[in-house]
Amino acid sequence: MGRMVKCPYCEQQVDKDVSVSHQKRYYHELCFKTMKREQDDYKSLMDYIVELFGEDKPLMLLKKQVKDLKDEGYKYKGMELALKYFFDTLGNRVKENTGIGIIPYIYEDAKNHYITIKKVENSTEGFNTDIKKKVVIIESPKQTFQKKSKSIDIESL
């Protein structure tokens, strides 16, 4: 048994021999995976915000809004999906100098939208999607044309 160190993510004690080392710090394995996923989600959110607002890098206002929303309990991936729902799915336009303050108002709607999509994907998972083509040849009816000519009686003229 090695020395006990403090995990910087959950602040609990962890054995140094069984922990995951990253940048001279020691994490529980689950804490390390969670931290890495959060970092990836944050980077993905910032990339989407840069793409959405057309800037080279996120503005400080947007970073502050993201930090405040995170402190309120919103997740980075949830914020990104809420923005995608609002701008891409609903088709709303980006207004200048507005930031991402819409997230608290649409977060639950976006969450329900993506849950519904996931349920549909899961429900169609068991179906056989191999569609066999069956070729059916239908012959068109043959039409016979008869030229009906009226006979003209020349004597009656």
Coordinates of N, CA and C in Angstrom, one line a residue:
M1 N 0.8 -1.2 0.0 CA 0.0 0.0 0.0 C 0.9 1.2 0.0
G2 N 0.6 2.1 -0.9 CA 1.4 3.3 -1.1 C 0.9 4.5 -0.2
R3 N 1.5 5.6 -0.4 CA 1.1 6.8 0.3 C -0.2 7.3 -0.1
M4 N -1.0 7.8 0.8 CA -2.3 8.3 0.5 C -2.2 9.8 0.0
V5 N -2.8 10.1 -1.1 CA -2.8 11.4 -1.7 C -4.3 11.9 -1.9
K6 N -4.4 13.2 -2.1 CA -5.8 13.7 -2.3 C -6.1 13.9 -3.7
C7 N -7.2 13.3 -4.2 CA -7.7 13.5 -5.5 C -8.2 14.9 -5.7
P8 N -7.6 15.6 -6.7 CA -8.0 17.0 -6.9 C -9.5 17.2 -7.4
Y9 N -10.0 16.1 -8.0 CA -11.4 16.3 -8.5 C -12.5 16.1 -7.4
C10 N -12.4 15.0 -6.7 CA -13.4 14.8 -5.6 C -12.9 15.1 -4.2
E11 N -11.6 15.4 -4.1 CA -11.0 15.8 -2.8 C -11.1 14.7 -1.8
Q12 N -11.1 13.5 -2.2 CA -11.0 12.3 -1.3 C -9.6 11.7 -1.4
Q13 N -9.3 10.9 -0.4 CA -8.0 10.3 -0.3 C -8.0 9.1 -1.3
V14 N -6.8 8.9 -1.9 CA -6.6 7.8 -2.9 C -5.2 7.3 -2.7
D15 N -5.1 6.0 -2.8 CA -3.8 5.3 -2.7 C -3.0 5.7 -4.0
K16 N -1.8 6.2 -3.8 CA -0.9 6.6 -4.9 C -0.6 5.5 -5.8
D17 N -0.5 4.3 -5.3 CA -0.2 3.1 -6.2 C -1.3 2.8 -7.2
V18 N -2.5 3.0 -6.8 CA -3.7 2.5 -7.6 C -4.3 3.7 -8.3
S19 N -3.8 4.9 -8.1 CA -4.4 6.1 -8.7 C -3.9 6.3 -10.1
V20 N -4.5 7.2 -10.9 CA -4.1 7.6 -12.2 C -3.3 8.9 -12.1
S21 N -2.1 8.9 -12.6 CA -1.2 10.1 -12.5 C -1.4 10.9 -13.8
H22 N -1.6 12.2 -13.6 CA -1.8 13.2 -14.7 C -1.3 14.5 -14.3
Q23 N -0.3 15.0 -15.0 CA 0.4 16.3 -14.7 C 0.7 16.5 -13.2
K24 N 1.4 15.5 -12.7 CA 1.9 15.5 -11.3 C 0.8 15.5 -10.3
R25 N -0.4 15.0 -10.7 CA -1.5 14.9 -9.7 C -2.0 13.5 -9.8
Y26 N -2.7 13.1 -8.8 CA -3.2 11.7 -8.7 C -4.7 11.7 -8.6
Y27 N -5.4 11.0 -9.4 CA -6.8 10.9 -9.5 C -7.3 9.5 -9.3
H28 N -8.6 9.4 -8.8 CA -9.3 8.1 -8.9 C -9.5 7.8 -10.4
E29 N -9.6 6.6 -10.7 CA -9.8 6.3 -12.2 C -11.1 6.9 -12.7
L30 N -12.1 6.7 -11.9 CA -13.4 7.3 -12.3 C -13.4 8.8 -12.4
C31 N -12.7 9.4 -11.4 CA -12.6 10.9 -11.4 C -11.8 11.4 -12.6
F32 N -10.8 10.7 -13.0 CA -10.0 11.1 -14.1 C -10.8 11.0 -15.4
K33 N -11.6 9.9 -15.6 CA -12.4 9.8 -16.8 C -13.5 10.9 -16.8
T34 N -14.1 11.2 -15.7 CA -15.1 12.2 -15.6 C -14.4 13.6 -16.0
M35 N -13.3 13.9 -15.4 CA -12.6 15.1 -15.7 C -12.2 15.3 -17.2
K36 N -11.7 14.2 -17.8 CA -11.4 14.2 -19.2 C -12.6 14.4 -20.1
R37 N -13.7 13.8 -19.7 CA -15.0 14.0 -20.5 C -15.5 15.4 -20.4
E38 N -15.4 16.0 -19.2 CA -15.8 17.4 -19.0 C -14.9 18.3 -19.8
Q39 N -13.6 18.0 -19.8 CA -12.7 18.9 -20.7 C -13.0 18.8 -22.1
D40 N -13.3 17.6 -22.6 CA -13.7 17.4 -24.0 C -15.0 18.1 -24.3
D41 N -16.0 18.0 -23.4 CA -17.3 18.7 -23.6 C -17.1 20.2 -23.6
Y42 N -16.2 20.7 -22.7 CA -16.0 22.2 -22.7 C -15.4 22.6 -24.0
K43 N -14.4 21.9 -24.5 CA -13.8 22.2 -25.7 C -14.8 22.2 -26.9
S44 N -15.6 21.2 -26.9 CA -16.6 21.1 -27.9 C -17.6 22.2 -27.9
L45 N -18.0 22.6 -26.6 CA -18.9 23.8 -26.5 C -18.3 25.0 -27.0
M46 N -17.0 25.3 -26.6 CA -16.3 26.5 -27.0 C -16.2 26.5 -28.6
D47 N -15.9 25.4 -29.1 CA -15.7 25.3 -30.6 C -17.1 25.7 -31.3
Y48 N -18.1 25.1 -30.7 CA -19.5 25.4 -31.3 C -19.8 26.9 -31.1
I49 N -19.5 27.5 -30.0 CA -19.8 28.9 -29.8 C -19.0 29.8 -30.7
V50 N -17.7 29.4 -31.0 CA -16.9 30.2 -31.9 C -17.5 30.1 -33.3
E51 N -17.9 28.9 -33.7 CA -18.5 28.7 -35.0 C -19.9 29.5 -35.1
L52 N -20.6 29.5 -34.0 CA -21.9 30.1 -34.0 C -21.8 31.6 -34.1
F53 N -20.9 32.2 -33.3 CA -20.8 33.7 -33.3 C -19.8 34.2 -34.3
G54 N -19.1 33.3 -35.0 CA -18.2 33.8 -36.0 C -17.0 34.5 -35.5
E55 N -16.5 34.2 -34.4 CA -15.3 34.8 -33.8 C -14.1 33.9 -34.0
D56 N -12.9 34.4 -33.8 CA -11.7 33.6 -33.8 C -11.6 32.8 -32.5
K57 N -12.0 33.4 -31.4 CA -12.0 32.8 -30.1 C -13.2 33.3 -29.3
P58 N -13.6 32.5 -28.3 CA -14.8 32.9 -27.6 C -14.6 34.2 -26.8
L59 N -15.5 35.1 -26.8 CA -15.4 36.3 -26.1 C -15.5 36.1 -24.6
M60 N -15.0 37.0 -23.9 CA -15.0 36.9 -22.4 C -16.4 36.9 -21.8
L61 N -17.3 37.6 -22.5 CA -18.7 37.6 -22.0 C -19.3 36.1 -22.1
L62 N -19.0 35.5 -23.2 CA -19.5 34.1 -23.4 C -18.8 33.1 -22.4
K63 N -17.5 33.3 -22.2 CA -16.9 32.5 -21.2 C -17.4 32.6 -19.8
K64 N -17.7 33.9 -19.5 CA -18.3 34.2 -18.2 C -19.7 33.6 -18.1
Q65 N -20.5 33.7 -19.1 CA -21.8 33.1 -19.1 C -21.8 31.5 -19.0
V66 N -20.8 30.9 -19.6 CA -20.6 29.5 -19.5 C -20.3 29.1 -18.1
K67 N -19.4 29.9 -17.5 CA -18.9 29.6 -16.1 C -20.1 29.8 -15.2
D68 N -20.9 30.8 -15.3 CA -22.1 31.0 -14.5 C -23.1 29.9 -14.6
L69 N -23.3 29.5 -15.8 CA -24.3 28.4 -16.1 C -23.8 27.1 -15.5
K70 N -22.5 26.9 -15.5 CA -21.9 25.7 -14.9 C -22.1 25.7 -13.4
D71 N -21.9 26.9 -12.8 CA -22.0 27.0 -11.4 C -23.5 26.8 -11.0
E72 N -24.4 27.1 -11.9 CA -25.8 26.9 -11.6 C -26.3 25.4 -11.7
G73 N -25.4 24.6 -12.3 CA -25.7 23.2 -12.3 C -25.9 22.6 -13.8
Y74 N -25.7 23.5 -14.8 CA -25.8 23.0 -16.1 C -24.5 22.3 -16.6
K75 N -24.7 21.3 -17.4 CA -23.5 20.6 -17.9 C -23.1 21.2 -19.2
Y76 N -21.8 21.1 -19.5 CA -21.2 21.6 -20.8 C -21.9 21.0 -22.0
K77 N -22.1 19.7 -22.0 CA -22.7 19.0 -23.1 C -24.2 19.4 -23.2
G78 N -24.8 19.6 -22.1 CA -26.2 20.0 -22.1 C -26.3 21.4 -22.7
M79 N -25.4 22.3 -22.4 CA -25.4 23.7 -22.9 C -25.2 23.6 -24.4
E80 N -24.3 22.8 -24.9 CA -24.0 22.7 -26.3 C -25.3 22.2 -27.1
L81 N -25.9 21.1 -26.5 CA -27.0 20.6 -27.2 C -28.2 21.5 -27.1
A82 N -28.3 22.3 -26.1 CA -29.4 23.3 -26.0 C -29.2 24.4 -27.1
L83 N -28.0 24.8 -27.3 CA -27.7 25.8 -28.3 C -27.9 25.2 -29.7
K84 N -27.5 24.0 -29.9 CA -27.8 23.3 -31.2 C -29.3 23.2 -31.4
Y85 N -30.0 22.9 -30.4 CA -31.5 22.8 -30.5 C -32.1 24.1 -30.9
F86 N -31.7 25.2 -30.2 CA -32.3 26.5 -30.4 C -31.9 27.1 -31.8
F87 N -30.6 27.0 -32.2 CA -30.2 27.6 -33.4 C -30.3 26.7 -34.6
D88 N -30.0 25.4 -34.5 CA -30.0 24.5 -35.7 C -31.4 23.9 -35.9
T89 N -32.0 23.3 -34.8 CA -33.2 22.6 -35.0 C -34.4 23.6 -35.1
L90 N -34.5 24.6 -34.2 CA -35.6 25.5 -34.3 C -35.4 26.6 -35.4
G91 N -34.1 26.8 -35.8 CA -33.8 27.7 -36.9 C -33.8 29.2 -36.5
N92 N -33.5 29.4 -35.2 CA -33.4 30.8 -34.8 C -32.1 31.4 -35.2
R93 N -32.0 32.7 -35.4 CA -30.8 33.4 -35.8 C -30.0 33.9 -34.7
V94 N -28.7 34.0 -34.9 CA -27.8 34.5 -33.8 C -27.9 36.1 -33.9
K95 N -28.2 36.7 -32.8 CA -28.2 38.1 -32.7 C -26.9 38.6 -32.0
E96 N -26.4 39.7 -32.5 CA -25.2 40.2 -32.0 C -25.3 40.7 -30.6
N97 N -24.3 40.5 -29.8 CA -24.2 41.0 -28.4 C -25.3 40.4 -27.5
T98 N -25.8 39.2 -27.8 CA -26.8 38.6 -27.0 C -26.2 37.5 -26.1
G99 N -25.1 36.9 -26.5 CA -24.5 35.8 -25.7 C -25.4 34.6 -25.8
I100 N -25.2 33.8 -24.7 CA -25.9 32.5 -24.6 C -26.9 32.4 -23.5
G101 N -27.5 33.6 -23.2 CA -28.4 33.7 -22.1 C -29.8 32.9 -22.3
I102 N -30.0 32.4 -23.5 CA -31.2 31.7 -23.8 C -31.2 30.3 -23.2
I103 N -30.1 29.8 -22.8 CA -29.9 28.4 -22.3 C -30.9 28.0 -21.2
P104 N -31.0 28.8 -20.1 CA -31.9 28.4 -19.0 C -33.3 28.3 -19.5
Y105 N -33.7 29.0 -20.5 CA -35.1 28.9 -20.9 C -35.4 27.8 -21.9
I106 N -34.4 27.3 -22.6 CA -34.7 26.2 -23.5 C -34.1 24.9 -23.1
Y107 N -33.4 24.9 -22.0 CA -32.6 23.7 -21.6 C -33.5 22.4 -21.5
E108 N -34.6 22.6 -20.8 CA -35.5 21.4 -20.6 C -36.2 21.0 -21.9
D109 N -36.6 21.9 -22.8 CA -37.1 21.6 -24.1 C -36.1 20.8 -24.9
A110 N -34.9 21.3 -24.9 CA -33.8 20.6 -25.7 C -33.6 19.2 -25.1
K111 N -33.6 19.1 -23.8 CA -33.4 17.8 -23.1 C -34.4 16.9 -23.5
N112 N -35.7 17.3 -23.5 CA -36.8 16.4 -23.9 C -36.7 16.0 -25.4
H113 N -36.3 17.0 -26.2 CA -36.1 16.7 -27.6 C -35.1 15.6 -27.9
Y114 N -33.9 15.7 -27.2 CA -32.9 14.7 -27.4 C -33.2 13.4 -26.8
I115 N -34.0 13.4 -25.7 CA -34.4 12.2 -25.1 C -35.4 11.4 -26.0
T116 N -36.3 12.2 -26.6 CA -37.2 11.6 -27.6 C -36.5 11.0 -28.8
I117 N -35.5 11.7 -29.3 CA -34.7 11.1 -30.4 C -34.0 9.8 -30.0
K118 N -33.4 9.8 -28.8 CA -32.7 8.6 -28.3 C -33.7 7.5 -28.1
K119 N -34.9 7.7 -27.6 CA -35.9 6.7 -27.5 C -36.3 6.1 -28.8
V120 N -36.4 6.9 -29.8 CA -36.8 6.4 -31.2 C -35.7 5.6 -31.7
E121 N -34.4 6.0 -31.5 CA -33.3 5.3 -32.0 C -33.2 3.9 -31.3
N122 N -33.5 3.9 -30.0 CA -33.4 2.6 -29.3 C -34.6 1.7 -29.6
S123 N -35.8 2.3 -29.9 CA -36.9 1.4 -30.3 C -36.8 0.8 -31.7
T124 N -36.0 1.5 -32.6 CA -35.8 0.9 -33.9 C -34.6 0.0 -34.0
E125 N -33.9 -0.1 -32.9 CA -32.7 -0.9 -32.9 C -32.9 -2.4 -33.2
G126 N -34.0 -2.9 -32.7 CA -34.2 -4.4 -32.9 C -34.8 -4.8 -34.2
F127 N -35.3 -3.8 -35.0 CA -35.9 -4.1 -36.3 C -34.9 -4.5 -37.3
N128 N -35.4 -5.4 -38.2 CA -34.5 -5.8 -39.4 C -34.7 -4.7 -40.4
T129 N -33.6 -4.0 -40.7 CA -33.6 -2.9 -41.7 C -33.3 -3.4 -43.1
D130 N -33.0 -4.7 -43.3 CA -32.7 -5.2 -44.6 C -34.0 -5.2 -45.4
I131 N -34.1 -4.4 -46.4 CA -35.3 -4.3 -47.2 C -35.0 -5.0 -48.5
K132 N -35.8 -6.0 -48.8 CA -35.6 -6.8 -50.0 C -36.5 -6.2 -51.1
K133 N -35.9 -6.0 -52.2 CA -36.7 -5.5 -53.3 C -37.4 -6.6 -54.1
K134 N -38.6 -6.4 -54.4 CA -39.4 -7.4 -55.1 C -39.8 -6.7 -56.4
V135 N -39.4 -7.2 -57.5 CA -39.7 -6.6 -58.8 C -41.0 -7.2 -59.3
V136 N -41.9 -6.4 -59.6 CA -43.2 -6.8 -60.1 C -43.4 -6.1 -61.5
I137 N -43.6 -7.0 -62.5 CA -43.8 -6.4 -63.9 C -45.2 -6.5 -64.2
I138 N -45.7 -5.3 -64.5 CA -47.2 -5.2 -64.9 C -47.2 -4.8 -66.3
E139 N -47.9 -5.7 -67.1 CA -48.0 -5.4 -68.5 C -49.2 -4.5 -68.7
S140 N -49.0 -3.5 -69.5 CA -50.0 -2.5 -69.8 C -51.0 -3.2 -70.8
P141 N -52.3 -2.9 -70.6 CA -53.3 -3.5 -71.5 C -53.1 -3.0 -72.9
K142 N -53.2 -4.0 -73.9 CA -53.0 -3.6 -75.3 C -54.3 -3.0 -75.8
Q143 N -54.2 -1.9 -76.4 CA -55.3 -1.2 -76.9 C -55.3 -1.4 -78.4
T144 N -56.5 -1.7 -78.9 CA -56.7 -1.9 -80.3 C -57.5 -0.7 -80.8
F145 N -57.0 0.0 -81.7 CA -57.7 1.1 -82.3 C -58.4 0.7 -83.6
Q146 N -59.6 1.0 -83.6 CA -60.4 0.8 -84.8 C -60.8 2.1 -85.3
K147 N -60.5 2.3 -86.5 CA -60.9 3.5 -87.2 C -62.3 3.5 -87.6
K148 N -63.1 4.3 -87.0 CA -64.5 4.3 -87.4 C -64.7 5.4 -88.4
S149 N -65.1 5.0 -89.5 CA -65.3 6.0 -90.5 C -66.8 6.0 -90.8
K150 N -67.3 7.1 -90.9 CA -68.7 7.2 -91.2 C -68.9 7.1 -92.7
S151 N -69.7 6.3 -93.1 CA -69.9 6.1 -94.5 C -70.9 7.2 -95.0
I152 N -70.5 7.8 -96.0 CA -71.2 9.0 -96.6 C -72.0 8.4 -97.8
D153 N -73.2 8.7 -97.7 CA -74.0 8.3 -98.9 C -74.0 9.4 -99.9
I154 N -73.4 9.1 -101.0 CA -73.2 10.1 -102.1 C -74.5 10.4 -102.8
E155 N -75.4 9.5 -102.8 CA -76.7 9.7 -103.5 C -77.5 10.7 -102.8
S156 N -77.4 10.8 -101.5 CA -78.2 11.7 -100.7 C -77.8 13.1 -100.8
L157 N -76.6 13.3 -101.4 CA -76.2 14.7 -101.5 C -76.7 15.3 -102.7

